[in-house]
């Protein structure tokens, strides 16, 4: 198993606890890699962890993994095509790639006066900056078709796609919040399961 954007190692722990034979993780943040190492060690698990941008060659073996997955990290890539091609190279033939990201339609809509209105064009994939604790990052709100077509170009076939809002999150939030109103009518996230041909 290889996780792209492994963060603090929680999902690697989940898989290690379920007897995954080998755990690998990649993250761009040295702090997250350190946290993941400490967390996994405290759980009695070991993993090969690599600090690198997902777009770059970093010594991960090719044609090696049965599964590659990413939980809310793929959308940060600055080179979607290169990232998907790299992930395809890591997988064995018929290997599975599963990833999640924020649904692009959710960012286009706002709740105003008990109605949903478009504030941004869905087709606008231009780059913009986001300020975070560690600095400024650049993002693009890609269309679903961009993800689908880029996966296909990289040699994947899509087996399943889920678009949804999490019931628990919706119920735990104030029903009058913009987020809750939008989440009841539009998907918050999407998940794609693809197989390498």
Backbone as a printed PyTorch tensor [residue, N CA C, xyz], in Angstrom:
tensor([[[  0.8460,  -1.1810,   0.0000],
         [  0.0000,   0.0000,   0.0000],
         [  0.8880,   1.2400,   0.0000]],

        [[  0.5330,   2.2050,  -0.8340],
         [  1.2270,   3.4880,  -0.8620],
         [  0.1910,   4.5910,  -0.7100]],

        [[  0.4190,   5.4840,   0.2610],
         [ -0.4620,   6.6350,   0.4200],
         [  0.2330,   7.8900,  -0.0690]],

        [[ -0.4370,   8.6100,  -0.9500],
         [  0.0400,   9.8980,  -1.4380],
         [ -0.5480,  10.9650,  -0.5190]],

        [[  0.3090,  11.7250,   0.1610],
         [ -0.1630,  12.7110,   1.1380],
         [ -0.5260,  12.0140,   2.4380]],

        [[  0.4440,  11.3200,   3.0330],
         [  0.1660,  10.4450,   4.1860],
         [ -0.0910,  11.1960,   5.4850]],

        [[  0.2050,  12.4980,   5.5260],
         [ -0.0960,  13.2700,   6.7270],
         [  0.5380,  12.6640,   7.9660]],

        [[ -0.2440,  12.5540,   9.0350],
         [  0.2830,  12.0780,  10.3150],
         [  0.2520,  10.5590,  10.4680]],

        [[ -0.1160,   9.8360,   9.4070],
         [ -0.0060,   8.3810,   9.4180],
         [ -1.2270,   7.6260,   9.9190]],

        [[ -2.3350,   8.3060,  10.1470],
         [ -3.5220,   7.6370,  10.6970],
         [ -4.0740,   6.5490,   9.7660]],

        [[ -4.1640,   6.8540,   8.4800],
         [ -4.7170,   5.8410,   7.5710],
         [ -3.7320,   4.7060,   7.3340]],

        [[ -2.4330,   5.0020,   7.3680],
         [ -1.4510,   3.9140,   7.2790],
         [ -1.5750,   3.0000,   8.4890]],

        [[ -1.8190,   3.5740,   9.6490],
         [ -2.0340,   2.7640,  10.8510],
         [ -3.2560,   1.8670,  10.6720]],

        [[ -4.3370,   2.4300,  10.1530],
         [ -5.5720,   1.6690,   9.9160],
         [ -5.2820,   0.4460,   9.0510]],

        [[ -4.5060,   0.6300,   7.9940],
         [ -4.1840,  -0.4820,   7.0970],
         [ -3.1940,  -1.4460,   7.7340]],

        [[ -2.2400,  -0.9210,   8.4840],
         [ -1.2880,  -1.7900,   9.1900],
         [ -1.9880,  -2.6580,  10.2170]],

        [[ -2.9570,  -2.0810,  10.9150],
         [ -3.7350,  -2.8470,  11.8950],
         [ -4.5340,  -3.9570,  11.2300]],

        [[ -4.7970,  -3.8110,   9.9340],
         [ -5.5530,  -4.8150,   9.1870],
         [ -4.6360,  -5.6900,   8.3430]],

        [[ -3.3600,  -5.7140,   8.7220],
         [ -2.3560,  -6.6350,   8.1850],
         [ -1.9380,  -6.3770,   6.7470]],

        [[ -1.9240,  -5.1110,   6.3170],
         [ -1.3220,  -4.8010,   5.0180],
         [  0.1270,  -5.2720,   5.0840]],

        [[  0.6010,  -5.9340,   4.0420],
         [  1.9250,  -6.5570,   4.1120],
         [  3.0680,  -5.5480,   4.1090]],

        [[  2.8620,  -4.3890,   3.4760],
         [  3.9270,  -3.3900,   3.4290],
         [  3.2880,  -2.0110,   3.3090]],

        [[  3.7630,  -1.0780,   4.1330],
         [  3.2170,   0.2730,   4.1440],
         [  4.2400,   1.2780,   3.6350]],

        [[  3.7980,   2.1350,   2.7280],
         [  4.6120,   3.2260,   2.2190],
         [  3.7760,   4.4980,   2.2890]],

        [[  4.4480,   5.6220,   2.5110],
         [  3.7510,   6.8960,   2.5100],
         [  4.6300,   7.9890,   1.9460]],

        [[  3.9820,   8.9700,   1.3300],
         [  4.6820,  10.1180,   0.7720],
         [  3.9530,  11.3750,   1.2100]],

        [[  4.7070,  12.4100,   1.5760],
         [  4.1090,  13.6970,   1.9070],
         [  5.1310,  14.7810,   1.6020]],

        [[  4.6540,  15.9550,   1.2230],
         [  5.5490,  17.0630,   0.9060],
         [  6.1020,  17.7230,   2.1690]],

        [[  5.4360,  17.5110,   3.3130],
         [  5.8130,  18.1730,   4.5620],
         [  6.7090,  17.2980,   5.4310]],

        [[  7.8930,  17.8210,   5.7590],
         [  8.7960,  17.0930,   6.6570],
         [  8.1570,  16.9050,   8.0300]],

        [[  7.4140,  17.9140,   8.4940],
         [  6.7410,  17.8110,   9.7980],
         [  5.7410,  16.6610,   9.8100]],

        [[  4.9900,  16.5090,   8.7260],
         [  4.0090,  15.4220,   8.6620],
         [  4.7040,  14.0570,   8.6120]],

        [[  5.8080,  13.9740,   7.8780],
         [  6.5600,  12.7090,   7.8110],
         [  7.0680,  12.3430,   9.2090]],

        [[  7.5920,  13.3280,   9.9450],
         [  8.0550,  13.0730,  11.3160],
         [  6.9000,  12.6150,  12.2080]],

        [[  5.7610,  13.2850,  12.1120],
         [  4.5820,  12.8950,  12.8990],
         [  4.1450,  11.4750,  12.5530]],

        [[  4.1440,  11.1550,  11.2560],
         [  3.7350,   9.8170,  10.8210],
         [  4.6900,   8.7580,  11.3670]],

        [[  6.0000,   9.0320,  11.3070],
         [  6.9870,   8.0750,  11.8370],
         [  6.7380,   7.8220,  13.3170]],

        [[  6.5600,   8.9090,  14.0710],
         [  6.3320,   8.7860,  15.5160],
         [  5.0300,   8.0450,  15.8090]],

        [[  3.9770,   8.4050,  15.0890],
         [  2.6820,   7.7720,  15.3260],
         [  2.7360,   6.2720,  15.0210]],

        [[  3.2830,   5.9140,  13.8740],
         [  3.3380,   4.5020,  13.4880],
         [  4.2310,   3.7090,  14.4380]],

        [[  5.3560,   4.2850,  14.8430],
         [  6.2400,   3.6100,  15.8040],
         [  5.5100,   3.3620,  17.1270]],

        [[  4.7190,   4.3390,  17.5670],
         [  3.9780,   4.1780,  18.8260],
         [  2.9100,   3.0910,  18.7200]],

        [[  2.5160,   2.7570,  17.5020],
         [  1.5260,   1.6940,  17.2650],
         [  2.1960,   0.3610,  16.9360]],

        [[  3.5290,   0.3340,  16.9680],
         [  4.2560,  -0.8910,  16.6580],
         [  4.2870,  -1.2120,  15.1760]],

        [[  4.1430,  -0.2010,  14.3390],
         [  4.1350,  -0.4090,  12.8900],
         [  5.3310,   0.2980,  12.2560]],

        [[  5.7570,  -0.2270,  11.1250],
         [  6.8210,   0.4440,  10.3850],
         [  6.3260,   0.7320,   8.9720]],

        [[  6.8600,   1.7720,   8.3960],
         [  6.5040,   2.1560,   7.0330],
         [  7.6980,   2.8470,   6.4030]],

        [[  7.7640,   2.7770,   5.0970],
         [  8.7740,   3.5290,   4.3630],
         [  8.1290,   4.8560,   4.0100]],

        [[  8.6360,   5.9370,   4.6030],
         [  8.0610,   7.2600,   4.4130],
         [  9.0270,   8.1520,   3.6530]],

        [[  8.5010,   8.8630,   2.6630],
         [  9.3270,   9.6880,   1.7770],
         [  8.7830,  11.1080,   1.7660]],

        [[  9.6710,  12.0650,   1.9670],
         [  9.2990,  13.4750,   1.8990],
         [  9.5900,  13.9690,   0.4890]],

        [[  8.5090,  14.2450,  -0.2530],
         [  8.6690,  14.6700,  -1.6390],
         [  7.3440,  15.2100,  -2.1610]],

        [[  7.4060,  16.1370,  -3.1250],
         [  6.1880,  16.4980,  -3.8420],
         [  5.7150,  15.2910,  -4.6600]],

        [[  4.4150,  15.1300,  -4.7980],
         [  3.8820,  13.9690,  -5.5140],
         [  4.2150,  13.9990,  -7.0020]],

        [[  4.5500,  15.1710,  -7.5100],
         [  4.8400,  15.3180,  -8.9440],
         [  6.2350,  14.8360,  -9.3200]],

        [[  7.1130,  14.6450,  -8.3370],
         [  8.5260,  14.4040,  -8.6380],
         [  8.9590,  12.9570,  -8.4190]],

        [[  9.9740,  12.5540,  -9.1580],
         [ 10.6200,  11.2570,  -8.9690],
         [ 11.2710,  11.2720,  -7.5930]],

        [[ 11.0190,  10.2340,  -6.7960],
         [ 11.5520,  10.2630,  -5.4260],
         [ 12.0110,   8.8860,  -4.9320]],

        [[ 12.2040,   7.9660,  -5.8460],
         [ 12.7360,   6.6690,  -5.4460],
         [ 11.6890,   5.6270,  -5.1020]],

        [[ 10.4320,   5.9180,  -5.3260],
         [  9.3860,   4.9130,  -5.0880],
         [  9.4740,   3.8840,  -6.2170]],

        [[  9.4500,   2.5860,  -5.8790],
         [  9.6070,   1.5630,  -6.9170],
         [  8.4500,   1.5390,  -7.9110]],

        [[  8.7580,   1.1610,  -9.1480],
         [  7.7430,   1.0720, -10.1970],
         [  7.2160,  -0.3470, -10.3140]],

        [[  5.9640,  -0.4640, -10.7830],
         [  5.2930,  -1.7630, -10.9560],
         [  5.3890,  -2.5970,  -9.6840]],

        [[  5.1490,  -1.9780,  -8.5450],
         [  5.4000,  -2.6070,  -7.2540],
         [  4.1440,  -2.7440,  -6.3740]],

        [[  3.2640,  -1.7630,  -6.4210],
         [  2.1610,  -1.6960,  -5.4590],
         [  0.8660,  -2.2930,  -5.9940]],

        [[  0.1200,  -2.8980,  -5.0800],
         [ -1.2220,  -3.3850,  -5.3950],
         [ -2.2290,  -2.2480,  -5.2960]],

        [[ -2.0010,  -1.3470,  -4.3320],
         [ -2.9150,  -0.2320,  -4.0940],
         [ -2.1330,   1.0540,  -3.8500]],

        [[ -2.5970,   2.1380,  -4.4580],
         [ -2.1430,   3.4860,  -4.1420],
         [ -3.4110,   4.2610,  -3.8140]],

        [[ -3.3560,   5.0560,  -2.7590],
         [ -4.5460,   5.8230,  -2.3970],
         [ -4.1380,   7.1920,  -1.8910]],

        [[ -5.1060,   8.0880,  -1.8870],
         [ -4.8630,   9.4520,  -1.4300],
         [ -6.1660,  10.0120,  -0.8720]],

        [[ -6.0930,  10.5130,   0.3550],
         [ -7.2670,  11.0650,   1.0230],
         [ -7.0920,  12.5900,   1.0710]],

        [[ -7.8140,  13.2840,   0.2240],
         [ -7.7760,  14.7530,   0.1650],
         [ -6.3680,  15.3210,  -0.0310]],

        [[ -5.5940,  14.7410,  -0.9350],
         [ -4.2690,  15.3030,  -1.2370],
         [ -4.0670,  15.5570,  -2.7280]],

        [[ -4.6540,  14.7490,  -3.5870],
         [ -4.4000,  14.8330,  -5.0330],
         [ -4.6830,  16.2260,  -5.5930]],

        [[ -5.6960,  16.8900,  -5.0990],
         [ -6.0580,  18.2090,  -5.6150],
         [ -4.9920,  19.2670,  -5.4050]],

        [[ -4.0150,  18.9890,  -4.5300],
         [ -2.9290,  19.9430,  -4.2990],
         [ -1.8620,  19.8720,  -5.3870]],

        [[ -1.8910,  18.8580,  -6.2330],
         [ -0.8290,  18.7150,  -7.2290],
         [ -0.8160,  19.8930,  -8.1980]],

        [[  0.3750,  20.2880,  -8.5870],
         [  0.5250,  21.3530,  -9.5780],
         [  0.6110,  20.7690, -10.9890]],

        [[  0.6790,  19.4330, -11.0800],
         [  0.7810,  18.7470, -12.3800],
         [ -0.0440,  17.4660, -12.3080]],

        [[ -1.3430,  17.5880, -12.5820],
         [ -2.2400,  16.4400, -12.4470],
         [ -1.8450,  15.3040, -13.3870]],

        [[ -1.5690,  15.6230, -14.6480],
         [ -1.2030,  14.5860, -15.6090],
         [  0.0790,  13.8650, -15.1820]],

        [[  1.0930,  14.6260, -14.7940],
         [  2.3450,  14.0140, -14.3490],
         [  2.1550,  13.1670, -13.1000]],

        [[  1.3340,  13.6410, -12.1810],
         [  1.0820,  12.9010, -10.9400],
         [  0.3700,  11.5830, -11.2330]],

        [[ -0.6620,  11.6170, -12.0620],
         [ -1.3860,  10.3830, -12.3910],
         [ -0.4990,   9.4030, -13.1580]],

        [[  0.3440,   9.9010, -14.0470],
         [  1.2780,   9.0150, -14.7690],
         [  2.2810,   8.3890, -13.8000]],

        [[  2.7630,   9.1870, -12.8540],
         [  3.7020,   8.6750, -11.8610],
         [  3.0300,   7.5980, -11.0070]],

        [[  1.8010,   7.8510, -10.5620],
         [  1.0690,   6.8750,  -9.7500],
         [  0.8460,   5.5940, -10.5490]],

        [[  0.5000,   5.7180, -11.8250],
         [  0.3340,   4.5310, -12.6710],
         [  1.6310,   3.7350, -12.7300]],

        [[  2.7740,   4.4190, -12.7690],
         [  4.0590,   3.7180, -12.8440],
         [  4.3480,   2.9420, -11.5510]],

        [[  3.8300,   3.4010, -10.4190],
         [  4.0560,   2.7120,  -9.1450],
         [  3.2570,   1.4100,  -9.0460]],

        [[  2.1100,   1.3720,  -9.7170],
         [  1.1910,   0.2370,  -9.5850],
         [  1.5700,  -0.9260, -10.4930]],

        [[  1.3000,  -2.1310,  -9.9980],
         [  1.3670,  -3.3170, -10.8380],
         [  0.2140,  -3.2550, -11.8440]],

        [[  0.2780,  -4.0590, -12.8950],
         [ -0.8600,  -4.1740, -13.8060],
         [ -2.0810,  -4.6050, -12.9960]],

        [[ -3.2070,  -4.0130, -13.2530],
         [ -4.4700,  -4.2470, -12.5340],
         [ -4.4540,  -3.6990, -11.1060]],

        [[ -3.4160,  -2.9410, -10.7510],
         [ -3.3850,  -2.3020,  -9.4380],
         [ -4.4660,  -1.2340,  -9.3340]],

        [[ -4.8620,  -0.9310,  -8.1070],
         [ -5.9830,  -0.0230,  -7.8580],
         [ -5.4930,   1.2980,  -7.2700]],

        [[ -6.0550,   2.3840,  -7.7820],
         [ -5.7990,   3.7330,  -7.2920],
         [ -7.1330,   4.3230,  -6.8320]],

        [[ -7.1990,   4.7300,  -5.5700],
         [ -8.4040,   5.3350,  -5.0070],
         [ -8.0170,   6.6960,  -4.4390]],

        [[ -8.7990,   7.7340,  -4.7870],
         [ -8.5200,   9.0470,  -4.2090],
         [ -9.8040,   9.8310,  -3.9860]],

        [[ -9.7190,  10.7620,  -3.0470],
         [-10.8400,  11.6570,  -2.7660],
         [-10.3550,  13.0980,  -2.8540]],

        [[-11.3100,  13.9840,  -3.1180],
         [-11.0210,  15.4120,  -3.1410],
         [-12.3380,  16.1590,  -3.0040]],

        [[-12.2480,  17.4330,  -2.7160],
         [-13.4410,  18.2720,  -2.6240],
         [-14.1400,  18.3320,  -3.9750]],

        [[-15.4610,  18.2080,  -3.9510],
         [-16.2130,  18.2440,  -5.1960],
         [-16.1420,  19.6530,  -5.7940]],

        [[-15.8010,  19.7920,  -7.0780],
         [-15.6240,  21.1210,  -7.6520],
         [-16.9020,  21.9740,  -7.6810]],

        [[-18.0600,  21.3580,  -7.7610],
         [-19.2990,  22.1470,  -7.8070],
         [-19.5450,  22.8630,  -6.4770]],

        [[-19.0840,  22.2590,  -5.3900],
         [-19.3340,  22.8190,  -4.0600],
         [-18.7000,  24.2070,  -3.9020]],

        [[-17.5420,  24.4020,  -4.5160],
         [-16.8460,  25.6830,  -4.4070],
         [-17.4480,  26.7590,  -5.3060]],

        [[-18.3070,  26.3510,  -6.2280],
         [-18.9020,  27.3050,  -7.1640],
         [-20.1750,  27.9460,  -6.6300]],

        [[-20.7400,  27.3860,  -5.5740],
         [-22.0750,  27.7690,  -5.1210],
         [-22.0290,  28.3430,  -3.7090]],

        [[-22.8700,  29.3470,  -3.4620],
         [-23.0510,  29.9120,  -2.1190],
         [-24.5260,  29.8450,  -1.7490]],

        [[-24.7860,  29.8590,  -0.4720],
         [-26.1530,  29.8990,   0.0310],
         [-26.4830,  31.3440,   0.3850]],

        [[-27.5000,  31.8890,  -0.2790],
         [-27.9220,  33.2690,  -0.0260],
         [-29.4400,  33.3250,   0.0420]],

        [[-29.9850,  33.8900,   1.1280],
         [-31.4310,  34.0480,   1.2730],
         [-32.1880,  32.7400,   1.0290]],

        [[-31.6910,  31.6680,   1.6460],
         [-32.2930,  30.3360,   1.5200],
         [-32.3260,  29.8100,   0.0900]],

        [[-31.4250,  30.3010,  -0.7350],
         [-31.2990,  29.8100,  -2.1060],
         [-29.8180,  29.5630,  -2.3950]],

        [[-29.5740,  28.6690,  -3.3190],
         [-28.2060,  28.4450,  -3.7690],
         [-27.9790,  29.2570,  -5.0370]],

        [[-26.8340,  29.9090,  -5.0960],
         [-26.4970,  30.7200,  -6.2630],
         [-25.0540,  30.4660,  -6.6630]],

        [[-24.8000,  30.5080,  -7.9540],
         [-23.4280,  30.3430,  -8.4310],
         [-22.6450,  31.6210,  -8.1740]],

        [[-21.4840,  31.4570,  -7.5390],
         [-20.5950,  32.6000,  -7.3270],
         [-19.3610,  32.5060,  -8.2250]],

        [[-19.1430,  31.3270,  -8.7970],
         [-17.9550,  31.0750,  -9.6100],
         [-18.3390,  30.1310, -10.7380]],

        [[-17.7510,  30.3270, -11.8700],
         [-18.0230,  29.4670, -13.0280],
         [-17.3920,  28.0860, -12.8220]],

        [[-18.1770,  27.0430, -12.9770],
         [-17.6900,  25.6660, -12.8360],
         [-16.5390,  25.3810, -13.7990]],

        [[-16.5650,  25.9950, -14.9640],
         [-15.5670,  25.7270, -16.0000],
         [-14.2500,  26.4640, -15.7830]],

        [[-14.1910,  27.3390, -14.7900],
         [-12.9950,  28.1330, -14.5140],
         [-11.9770,  27.2970, -13.7450]],

        [[-10.9130,  26.8890, -14.4310],
         [ -9.8560,  26.0960, -13.7990],
         [ -8.5870,  26.9340, -13.5870]],

        [[ -8.7370,  28.2360, -13.5630],
         [ -7.5670,  29.0930, -13.3780],
         [ -6.9790,  28.9020, -11.9790]],

        [[ -5.7050,  29.2310, -11.8500],
         [ -4.9730,  29.0450, -10.6020],
         [ -5.2050,  30.2350,  -9.6740]],

        [[ -5.2470,  29.9650,  -8.3650],
         [ -5.3830,  31.0180,  -7.3520],
         [ -4.5650,  30.6240,  -6.1290]],

        [[ -4.2780,  31.5970,  -5.2740],
         [ -3.4380,  31.3580,  -4.0980],
         [ -4.2730,  31.1960,  -2.8360]],

        [[ -3.7920,  30.3270,  -1.9490],
         [ -4.4210,  30.0860,  -0.6490],
         [ -3.3330,  30.2300,   0.4120]],

        [[ -3.5930,  31.0260,   1.4440],
         [ -2.6240,  31.1930,   2.5330],
         [ -2.8530,  30.1400,   3.6080]],

        [[ -1.7850,  29.4650,   3.9820],
         [ -1.8240,  28.4710,   5.0570],
         [ -0.7360,  28.8220,   6.0640]],

        [[ -0.7210,  28.0820,   7.1740],
         [  0.2650,  28.3330,   8.2300],
         [  1.6960,  28.3670,   7.7070]],

        [[  2.0110,  27.4100,   6.8320],
         [  3.3890,  27.2560,   6.3710],
         [  3.7060,  28.0880,   5.1340]],

        [[  2.7550,  28.9020,   4.6540],
         [  3.0250,  29.7260,   3.4900],
         [  1.8280,  29.7960,   2.5630]],

        [[  2.0960,  30.1090,   1.3200],
         [  1.0440,  30.2520,   0.3170],
         [  1.1130,  29.0960,  -0.6670]],

        [[ -0.0460,  28.5200,  -0.9610],
         [ -0.1330,  27.4360,  -1.9240],
         [ -0.9760,  27.8880,  -3.1040]],

        [[ -0.7380,  27.2740,  -4.2450],
         [ -1.4890,  27.5810,  -5.4490],
         [ -2.3890,  26.4090,  -5.7890]],

        [[ -3.6390,  26.6960,  -6.0920],
         [ -4.6420,  25.6690,  -6.3720],
         [ -5.3910,  25.9640,  -7.6600]],

        [[ -5.9960,  24.9200,  -8.2150],
         [ -6.9240,  25.0480,  -9.3260],
         [ -8.1310,  24.1900,  -8.9920]],

        [[ -9.3320,  24.7340,  -9.1730],
         [-10.5450,  23.9390,  -8.9940],
         [-10.8440,  23.2340, -10.3130]],

        [[-10.3450,  22.0190, -10.4280],
         [-10.4930,  21.2740, -11.6710],
         [-11.9000,  20.6920, -11.7900]],

        [[-12.3740,  20.5820, -13.0230],
         [-13.6730,  19.9650, -13.2880],
         [-13.5500,  18.4450, -13.0810]],

        [[-14.6670,  17.7930, -12.8330],
         [-14.6470,  16.3270, -12.7250],
         [-14.1240,  15.7090, -14.0180]],

        [[-14.5130,  16.2590, -15.1500],
         [-14.0530,  15.7000, -16.4250],
         [-12.5370,  15.8010, -16.5670]],

        [[-11.9210,  16.8000, -15.9610],
         [-10.4610,  16.9200, -16.0030],
         [ -9.8280,  15.7310, -15.2800]],

        [[-10.3560,  15.3970, -14.0930],
         [ -9.8370,  14.2300, -13.3670],
         [-10.0570,  12.9510, -14.1730]],

        [[-11.2580,  12.7660, -14.6910],
         [-11.6060,  11.5460, -15.4310],
         [-10.7220,  11.3990, -16.6740]],

        [[-10.6250,  12.4440, -17.4650],
         [ -9.8520,  12.3640, -18.7120],
         [ -8.3580,  12.2160, -18.4610]],

        [[ -7.8660,  12.8250, -17.3970],
         [ -6.4410,  12.7100, -17.0740],
         [ -6.1180,  11.3040, -16.5670]],

        [[ -7.0320,  10.7200, -15.7970],
         [ -6.8510,   9.3190, -15.3830],
         [ -6.7920,   8.4070, -16.6000]],

        [[ -7.7070,   8.5930, -17.5300],
         [ -7.7490,   7.7720, -18.7400],
         [ -6.4570,   7.9050, -19.5400]],

        [[ -5.9840,   9.1320, -19.6880],
         [ -4.7410,   9.3820, -20.4310],
         [ -3.5410,   8.7140, -19.7660]],

        [[ -3.5870,   8.5720, -18.4390],
         [ -2.4780,   7.9510, -17.6980],
         [ -2.5640,   6.4240, -17.6840]],

        [[ -3.5920,   5.8600, -18.3100],
         [ -3.6880,   4.4050, -18.4030],
         [ -4.5790,   3.7520, -17.3660]],

        [[ -5.5200,   4.5210, -16.8230],
         [ -6.4620,   3.9780, -15.8440],
         [ -7.8440,   3.8240, -16.4680]],

        [[ -8.5880,   2.8690, -15.9490],
         [-10.0100,   2.7610, -16.2480],
         [-10.7460,   2.9870, -14.9240]],

        [[-11.7660,   3.8250, -14.9560],
         [-12.5200,   4.1240, -13.7420],
         [-13.5330,   3.0180, -13.4970]],

        [[-13.4890,   2.4530, -12.2840],
         [-14.4110,   1.3930, -11.9190],
         [-15.5970,   1.9080, -11.1160]],

        [[-15.3720,   2.9800, -10.3590],
         [-16.4550,   3.5100,  -9.5360],
         [-16.1660,   4.9520,  -9.1650]],

        [[-17.2440,   5.7410,  -9.0510],
         [-17.1340,   7.1140,  -8.5840],
         [-18.2860,   7.3810,  -7.6380]],

        [[-17.9740,   8.0180,  -6.5160],
         [-18.9790,   8.3730,  -5.5160],
         [-18.9690,   9.8860,  -5.3730]],

        [[-20.1600,  10.4890,  -5.3640],
         [-20.3170,  11.9160,  -5.0820],
         [-21.2720,  12.0080,  -3.9030]],

        [[-20.8280,  12.6090,  -2.8130],
         [-21.7240,  12.6560,  -1.6670],
         [-21.3330,  13.7060,  -0.6520]],

        [[-22.2550,  13.8950,   0.2870],
         [-22.0140,  14.6950,   1.4820],
         [-22.1350,  13.7420,   2.6560]],

        [[-21.2900,  13.8980,   3.6350],
         [-21.2580,  13.0270,   4.7990],
         [-22.4150,  13.3610,   5.7450]],

        [[-23.2940,  12.3890,   5.9980],
         [-24.4570,  12.6020,   6.8620],
         [-24.0600,  13.0590,   8.2580]],

        [[-23.0210,  12.4340,   8.8180],
         [-22.5820,  12.8030,  10.1680],
         [-22.1410,  14.2570,  10.2390]],

        [[-21.3810,  14.6790,   9.2450],
         [-20.9020,  16.0630,   9.2330],
         [-22.0820,  17.0250,   9.0900]],

        [[-23.0170,  16.6890,   8.2100],
         [-24.1740,  17.5670,   8.0270],
         [-24.9940,  17.6890,   9.3120]],

        [[-25.1550,  16.5850,  10.0200],
         [-25.9660,  16.5980,  11.2350],
         [-25.2390,  17.2530,  12.4010]],

        [[-23.9150,  17.2380,  12.3790],
         [-23.1640,  17.8160,  13.4930],
         [-23.0190,  19.3330,  13.3650]],

        [[-23.3370,  19.8580,  12.2260],
         [-23.2100,  21.3010,  11.9940],
         [-24.5540,  21.9840,  12.1920]],

        [[-24.5050,  23.2500,  12.4210],
         [-25.7020,  24.0760,  12.5390],
         [-26.4790,  24.0070,  11.2230]],

        [[-27.7420,  23.6230,  11.3040],
         [-28.5630,  23.4960,  10.0940],
         [-28.6690,  24.7910,   9.3020]],

        [[-28.4310,  25.9150,   9.9570],
         [-28.5400,  27.1950,   9.2650],
         [-27.2270,  27.6480,   8.6340]],

        [[-26.1570,  26.8890,   8.8210],
         [-24.8830,  27.2990,   8.2370],
         [-24.9300,  27.1260,   6.7170]],

        [[-24.1700,  27.9710,   6.0240],
         [-24.0970,  27.8670,   4.5690],
         [-23.6050,  26.4870,   4.1520]],

        [[-22.6130,  25.9730,   4.8980],
         [-22.0470,  24.6650,   4.5640],
         [-23.1260,  23.5880,   4.6250]],

        [[-23.9120,  23.5540,   5.7010],
         [-24.9480,  22.5320,   5.8620],
         [-26.0100,  22.6530,   4.7730]],

        [[-26.4080,  23.8720,   4.4600],
         [-27.4150,  24.0700,   3.4120],
         [-26.9090,  23.5570,   2.0650]],

        [[-25.6760,  23.8950,   1.7460],
         [-25.1010,  23.4320,   0.4850],
         [-24.9210,  21.9200,   0.4820]],

        [[-24.4510,  21.3790,   1.6050],
         [-24.1520,  19.9460,   1.6810],
         [-25.4030,  19.0860,   1.5160]],

        [[-26.5580,  19.6290,   1.8610],
         [-27.8100,  18.8850,   1.7120],
         [-28.2630,  18.8280,   0.2560]],

        [[-27.7440,  19.7510,  -0.5720],
         [-28.1990,  19.8250,  -1.9550],
         [-27.1300,  19.4890,  -2.9920]],

        [[-25.8650,  19.5770,  -2.5730],
         [-24.7570,  19.3400,  -3.4950],
         [-23.7280,  18.4380,  -2.8340]],

        [[-23.0300,  17.6280,  -3.6260],
         [-21.9800,  16.8040,  -3.0210],
         [-20.8170,  17.6560,  -2.5150]],

        [[-20.3020,  17.2890,  -1.3570],
         [-19.1500,  17.9760,  -0.7790],
         [-17.8550,  17.3660,  -1.3070]],

        [[-17.8980,  16.0780,  -1.5840],
         [-16.6860,  15.3640,  -1.9570],
         [-16.9590,  14.3910,  -3.1000]],

        [[-15.8810,  13.9360,  -3.7290],
         [-15.9920,  12.8190,  -4.6740],
         [-14.8410,  11.8620,  -4.4140]],

        [[-15.1030,  10.6010,  -4.7040],
         [-14.1040,   9.5360,  -4.5570],
         [-14.1060,   8.7480,  -5.8570]],

        [[-12.9130,   8.4850,  -6.3830],
         [-12.7880,   7.6990,  -7.6040],
         [-11.9290,   6.4760,  -7.3260]],

        [[-12.4130,   5.3330,  -7.8110],
         [-11.6360,   4.0910,  -7.7970],
         [-11.2980,   3.7670,  -9.2460]],

        [[-10.0000,   3.6760,  -9.5400],
         [ -9.5370,   3.3930, -10.9030],
         [ -8.5600,   2.2260, -10.8680]],

        [[ -8.4920,   1.5210, -11.9930],
         [ -7.5920,   0.3710, -12.1130],
         [ -6.6080,   0.6210, -13.2530]],

        [[ -5.3460,   0.2680, -13.0220],
         [ -4.3260,   0.4170, -14.0580],
         [ -4.4990,  -0.6800, -15.0950]],

        [[ -4.5640,  -0.2790, -16.3420],
         [ -4.7040,  -1.2540, -17.4270],
         [ -3.3870,  -1.9520, -17.7180]]])
